[in-house]
Amino acid sequence: MSYVDEVFEMVVEKNPAQPEFHQAVKEVLDSLRIVIEENEEAYRKDALLERLVTPERQLLFRVPWVDDKGQVHVNNAFRVQFNSAIGPYKGGLRLHPSVNLGIIKFLGFEQIFKNSLTGLPIGGGKGGSDFDPKGKSDREVMAFCQSFMTELNKYIGADTDVPAGDIGTGAREIGYMFGQYKRIRGVYEGVLTGKGLSYGGSLARTEATGYGLLYLTEEMLKCNGHDIAGKTVAVSGSGNVAIYATQKAQQLGAKVVTVSDSTGWIYDPEGIDVALLKEVKEVKRARLTEYAANRPSAEYHEGKGVWTVKVDIALPCATQNELHLEDAKALVANGVIAVAEGANMPTTLEATEYLLENGVLFAPGKAANAGGVATSALEMSQNSERLSWSFEEVDSKLKGIMVNIFHNMDDAAKKYGKEGNYVVGANIAGFLKVVDAMTAQGIV
Ligand code: NDP
Ligand code: 2IT
């Protein structure tokens, strides 16, 4: 059996009931076959792949907190410190009822390669909890965040592990967590990113994932003979990534006609009104029915459906495995040119394969959504030098990073005989730097 297949079998056997983690590992290892076969003997001897797929450290802890009525709740929480070969662990914290160890491991594993692709010195990690911030009062969210950080603070620090936002963790949650870290540790340091602008946050971090997604998509289209201006776009999700992806797409002259949340979706043929969407989601924390109620051109539909709309570009920006084979078929039948992943692993393996086979330009999440973590690393730099950069400076660095990521994955795909396959290109380009660093640092 090949080394790749052996390691994949080992991953499935040793990590039962973690389908998302298996899926992420499978995609990466399959992409790396060419490189691994070239170096099989050396990698096997060093157990390189076994070390790559096994987190350096996994923290599991309980988070007790008291709600507004005096009832005590207990949530499960996780921090997976996956790989620190190229820098301190870096990656977000997801707060969503679906969170479990397998989901955090898939996200942490993806983060290793994503962070490597940014070209910045950050290792891979991820964390979170099955706490659901939806419907909770600010006081309850604060109680949870403080209790969560009371345990987590022991394992993180500006030079060891720097968490940030993800699903369910935005500026409010980061603020409460930062306050509690500072209170317990007595240090004012850049231990979290995505902070508010008044206490060490970076300009453009809020926008960075969505903007970065569009900078990379624009470059991918340009290099394949298309202009983003005038294109019609379907976005899924209506959170941080979706909102700023929509905003940048419209700034670049495209028209975004859909957004969604976990209960339904909007079709707005006039183009999504970003100011209204921000008011509904960022200020009121309301459902998309509220958007439809205030926008005569919008139709609201229950359930799933954004991928059934005829568009040129699809940007899945909600969550993992939200774009299935039947969705890929519908997009292809409607003439889609490009799919770029704003979310982490939103496209199933079968759907990805179908899109690639049908000539759709496909930008995988670890490249396409790397703008968020890249800008987090820029926030870390600003915190270290105790300076802050202008919006334009951060945004122009972000753009440079995204264009660079596109060319790195494009070049790697070409070099290994897989021209146009950016899944293979991104995985190889991300892997090579990490492996070089792991090898140089010996068996640790
Ligand atoms: P938010 O919490 O701001 O928004 C998430 C959006 O996705 C909401 O519209 C939410 O709907 C929807 N959603 C979440 N879970 C589900 C689900 N199980 N089924 C259907 N819809 C769902 O998160 P972000 O925008 O920050 O994150 C979105 C994706 O982007 C995630 O995959 C995240 O890992 C990834 N990402 C985020 C980065 C960042 O900087 N924030 C960086 C890189 C990637 P509802 O409100 O109804 O739950
Ligand atoms: O998935 C991701 O890259 C994020 N949620 C952002 C991580 C970060 O450290 O900014």
XYZ file of C-alpha atoms in Angstrom, residues 4-297:
294
model
C -0.412 8.097 1.567
C -3.033 5.337 1.731
C -1.457 3.802 4.814
C -1.492 7.113 6.662
C -5.043 7.849 5.589
C -6.202 4.458 6.913
C -4.409 5.159 10.158
C -6.168 8.529 10.461
C -9.598 6.945 10.009
C -8.816 4.166 12.466
C -7.290 6.366 15.165
C -9.837 9.175 14.891
C -13.225 7.438 14.750
C -16.419 9.438 14.207
C -14.598 12.496 12.870
C -15.832 12.559 9.243
C -14.931 16.200 8.608
C -11.371 15.593 9.782
C -11.094 12.520 7.541
C -12.406 14.556 4.605
C -9.890 17.367 5.089
C -6.994 14.923 5.438
C -8.112 12.960 2.375
C -8.214 16.038 0.176
C -4.762 17.153 1.274
C -3.071 13.740 1.116
C -4.576 12.936 -2.298
C -3.256 16.255 -3.621
C 0.197 15.547 -2.227
C 0.626 12.096 -3.801
C 2.998 13.365 -6.493
C 5.287 15.119 -4.020
C 5.174 12.299 -1.494
C 5.971 9.617 -4.040
C 9.081 11.587 -5.028
C 10.301 11.574 -1.398
C 8.603 8.485 -0.028
C 11.610 6.854 1.615
C 12.754 9.925 3.522
C 9.248 10.924 4.582
C 8.422 7.402 5.779
C 11.614 7.172 7.811
C 10.825 10.498 9.499
C 7.124 9.550 9.938
C 6.537 12.915 8.370
C 2.909 12.368 7.403
C 2.048 10.772 10.744
C 3.397 13.869 12.466
C 1.593 16.165 10.033
C -1.835 14.598 10.692
C -1.405 14.349 14.484
C -1.913 17.568 16.438
C 0.995 18.664 18.608
C -1.438 19.253 21.480
C -5.216 18.979 21.981
C -6.945 20.724 24.844
C -10.451 19.728 25.935
C -12.164 21.454 28.806
C -15.549 22.279 30.261
C -16.971 25.783 30.424
C -19.510 26.340 33.207
C -21.470 29.597 33.070
C -24.605 31.076 34.602
C -27.505 32.411 32.512
C -29.648 35.462 33.304
C -32.107 33.361 35.296
C -29.411 31.858 37.495
C -29.318 28.497 35.695
C -25.872 26.938 35.288
C -24.875 25.553 31.873
C -21.856 23.482 30.882
C -20.333 23.557 27.403
C -17.525 21.542 25.831
C -14.561 23.550 24.620
C -11.508 22.775 22.529
C -8.204 24.203 21.394
C -6.212 22.101 18.957
C -2.621 23.277 18.577
C -1.911 21.455 15.365
C 1.432 22.521 13.975
C 3.935 25.173 15.056
C 6.685 24.487 12.503
C 6.509 27.922 10.880
C 5.174 30.091 13.702
C 2.963 30.310 16.787
C -0.353 28.475 16.494
C -2.872 30.734 14.784
C -6.522 30.194 14.007
C -10.029 31.107 15.007
C -12.493 30.082 17.700
C -15.831 28.712 16.518
C -18.896 29.046 18.728
C -21.705 26.926 17.281
C -23.813 24.056 18.670
C -22.377 21.694 16.013
C -18.789 22.090 17.282
C -17.010 18.892 18.320
C -13.406 17.704 18.343
C -13.534 16.371 14.753
C -14.712 19.724 13.391
C -12.021 21.629 15.281
C -9.402 19.180 14.012
C -10.498 19.575 10.393
C -10.333 23.331 10.769
C -6.952 23.204 12.524
C -5.524 20.898 9.876
C -6.679 23.193 7.041
C -5.238 26.132 8.919
C -1.678 24.697 8.738
C -1.614 24.915 4.941
C -3.645 28.118 4.726
C -1.320 29.915 7.101
C 1.695 28.642 5.189
C 0.213 29.960 1.927
C -0.017 33.481 3.367
C 3.785 33.587 3.424
C 3.641 34.881 7.013
C 5.138 33.179 10.100
C 2.051 31.530 11.598
C 1.435 27.896 12.537
C -1.923 26.121 12.509
C -4.480 25.883 15.302
C -8.216 26.133 15.920
C -10.598 26.109 18.833
C -14.138 26.695 19.914
C -17.097 25.411 21.811
C -20.592 24.010 21.317
C -21.935 27.163 23.007
C -24.574 28.893 20.846
C -24.383 32.699 21.078
C -27.673 32.987 19.158
C -30.520 34.242 21.312
C -28.266 34.883 24.328
C -28.093 38.257 26.046
C -24.812 40.229 25.991
C -24.477 39.417 29.691
C -24.751 35.671 28.992
C -22.252 35.850 26.122
C -19.865 37.681 28.454
C -20.335 35.047 31.163
C -19.497 32.292 28.694
C -16.497 34.143 27.189
C -15.031 34.919 30.604
C -15.368 31.335 31.806
C -13.939 30.032 28.522
C -10.906 32.328 28.777
C -10.393 31.490 32.465
C -9.238 28.066 31.278
C -7.878 28.896 27.810
C -5.548 31.656 29.032
C -3.149 29.041 30.426
C -2.322 27.745 26.971
C -2.150 30.845 24.768
C -0.020 33.978 24.425
C 1.212 36.447 21.827
C 4.209 34.223 21.002
C 2.630 30.801 21.536
C -0.960 30.648 20.302
C -3.089 33.527 19.015
C -6.809 32.771 18.571
C -9.281 34.914 16.584
C -12.866 34.881 15.351
C -14.759 32.321 13.291
C -18.441 31.329 13.118
C -20.219 32.825 16.128
C -17.131 34.679 17.351
C -17.033 38.307 16.285
C -15.890 41.607 17.769
C -18.153 41.304 20.823
C -16.852 37.885 21.852
C -13.194 38.785 21.159
C -13.602 41.884 23.349
C -14.923 39.885 26.331
C -12.202 37.253 25.902
C -9.429 39.851 25.632
C -10.655 41.609 28.778
C -10.611 38.375 30.760
C -7.156 37.362 29.465
C -5.712 40.716 30.480
C -7.379 40.536 33.878
C -6.034 37.068 34.685
C -2.589 37.322 33.141
C -1.967 40.992 33.781
C -0.369 41.423 30.362
C -1.506 43.714 27.595
C -0.430 41.813 24.513
C -1.692 40.780 21.092
C -2.988 37.424 22.291
C -6.113 37.594 20.139
C -6.733 39.120 16.730
C -9.890 40.668 15.398
C -9.794 43.040 18.368
C -11.682 46.338 18.408
C -9.866 49.329 16.928
C -9.661 51.083 20.309
C -7.635 48.283 21.929
C -5.151 46.993 19.375
C -7.265 45.760 16.485
C -6.175 46.266 12.903
C -8.062 48.344 10.401
C -9.407 46.134 7.588
C -9.404 42.921 9.685
C -13.215 42.935 9.757
C -13.355 43.159 5.976
C -10.281 41.026 5.275
C -11.664 37.541 4.619
C -14.392 38.720 2.262
C -12.208 41.310 0.545
C -9.346 38.827 0.227
C -11.682 36.270 -1.326
C -12.564 38.769 -4.029
C -8.962 39.851 -4.630
C -8.005 36.245 -5.256
C -11.106 35.565 -7.358
C -10.450 38.666 -9.449
C -6.873 37.539 -10.117
C -7.943 33.972 -10.941
C -10.534 35.263 -13.403
C -8.105 37.742 -14.947
C -5.433 35.082 -15.481
C -8.034 32.904 -17.184
C -9.255 35.624 -19.546
C -12.324 36.854 -17.648
C -13.247 40.213 -16.153
C -15.103 40.221 -12.837
C -16.959 43.433 -13.737
C -20.444 42.705 -15.000
C -20.570 39.167 -13.585
C -23.470 37.816 -11.540
C -22.565 36.229 -8.207
C -24.254 33.887 -5.727
C -23.040 34.226 -2.138
C -24.139 31.886 0.658
C -24.101 32.873 4.309
C -24.725 36.349 5.680
C -22.062 36.602 8.350
C -18.688 38.305 8.438
C -17.245 36.626 5.347
C -20.419 36.824 3.247
C -21.087 40.505 4.008
C -17.629 41.761 3.021
C -17.384 39.402 0.041
C -20.644 40.920 -1.192
C -19.399 44.434 -0.586
C -16.102 43.947 -2.442
C -17.761 42.041 -5.321
C -20.101 44.992 -5.862
C -17.182 47.464 -5.612
C -15.469 45.497 -8.382
C -18.534 45.854 -10.597
C -20.162 42.445 -10.107
C -23.739 41.936 -8.976
C -24.405 39.701 -5.964
C -27.947 38.332 -6.130
C -28.135 35.926 -3.174
C -27.234 35.555 0.508
C -28.455 32.966 3.030
C -28.540 31.965 6.669
C -29.306 28.694 8.403
C -33.059 29.136 7.967
C -33.454 30.534 4.467
C -32.081 32.541 1.561
C -32.611 35.756 -0.351
C -32.835 36.251 -4.092
C -32.449 39.916 -4.895
C -32.196 40.465 -8.669
C -31.366 44.164 -8.184
C -28.246 43.211 -6.219
C -27.897 42.779 -2.455
C -28.166 46.036 -0.501
C -25.060 45.722 1.699
C -25.983 48.580 4.034
C -29.333 46.933 4.772
C -27.707 43.500 5.180
C -25.215 44.946 7.680
C -28.002 46.625 9.630
C -29.977 43.355 9.803
C -27.027 41.089 10.652
C -24.414 43.206 12.441
C -26.651 45.612 14.343
C -29.980 43.852 14.901
C -28.596 40.268 14.823
C -31.871 39.401 13.060
C -32.921 36.805 10.467
C -32.959 37.405 6.697
C -36.762 37.736 6.738
C -36.000 41.179 8.143
C -33.941 41.990 5.015
C -36.796 40.877 2.743
C -39.306 42.903 4.743
C -37.281 46.069 4.057
C -36.336 45.444 0.417
C -39.125 45.334 -2.186
C -36.913 43.681 -4.858
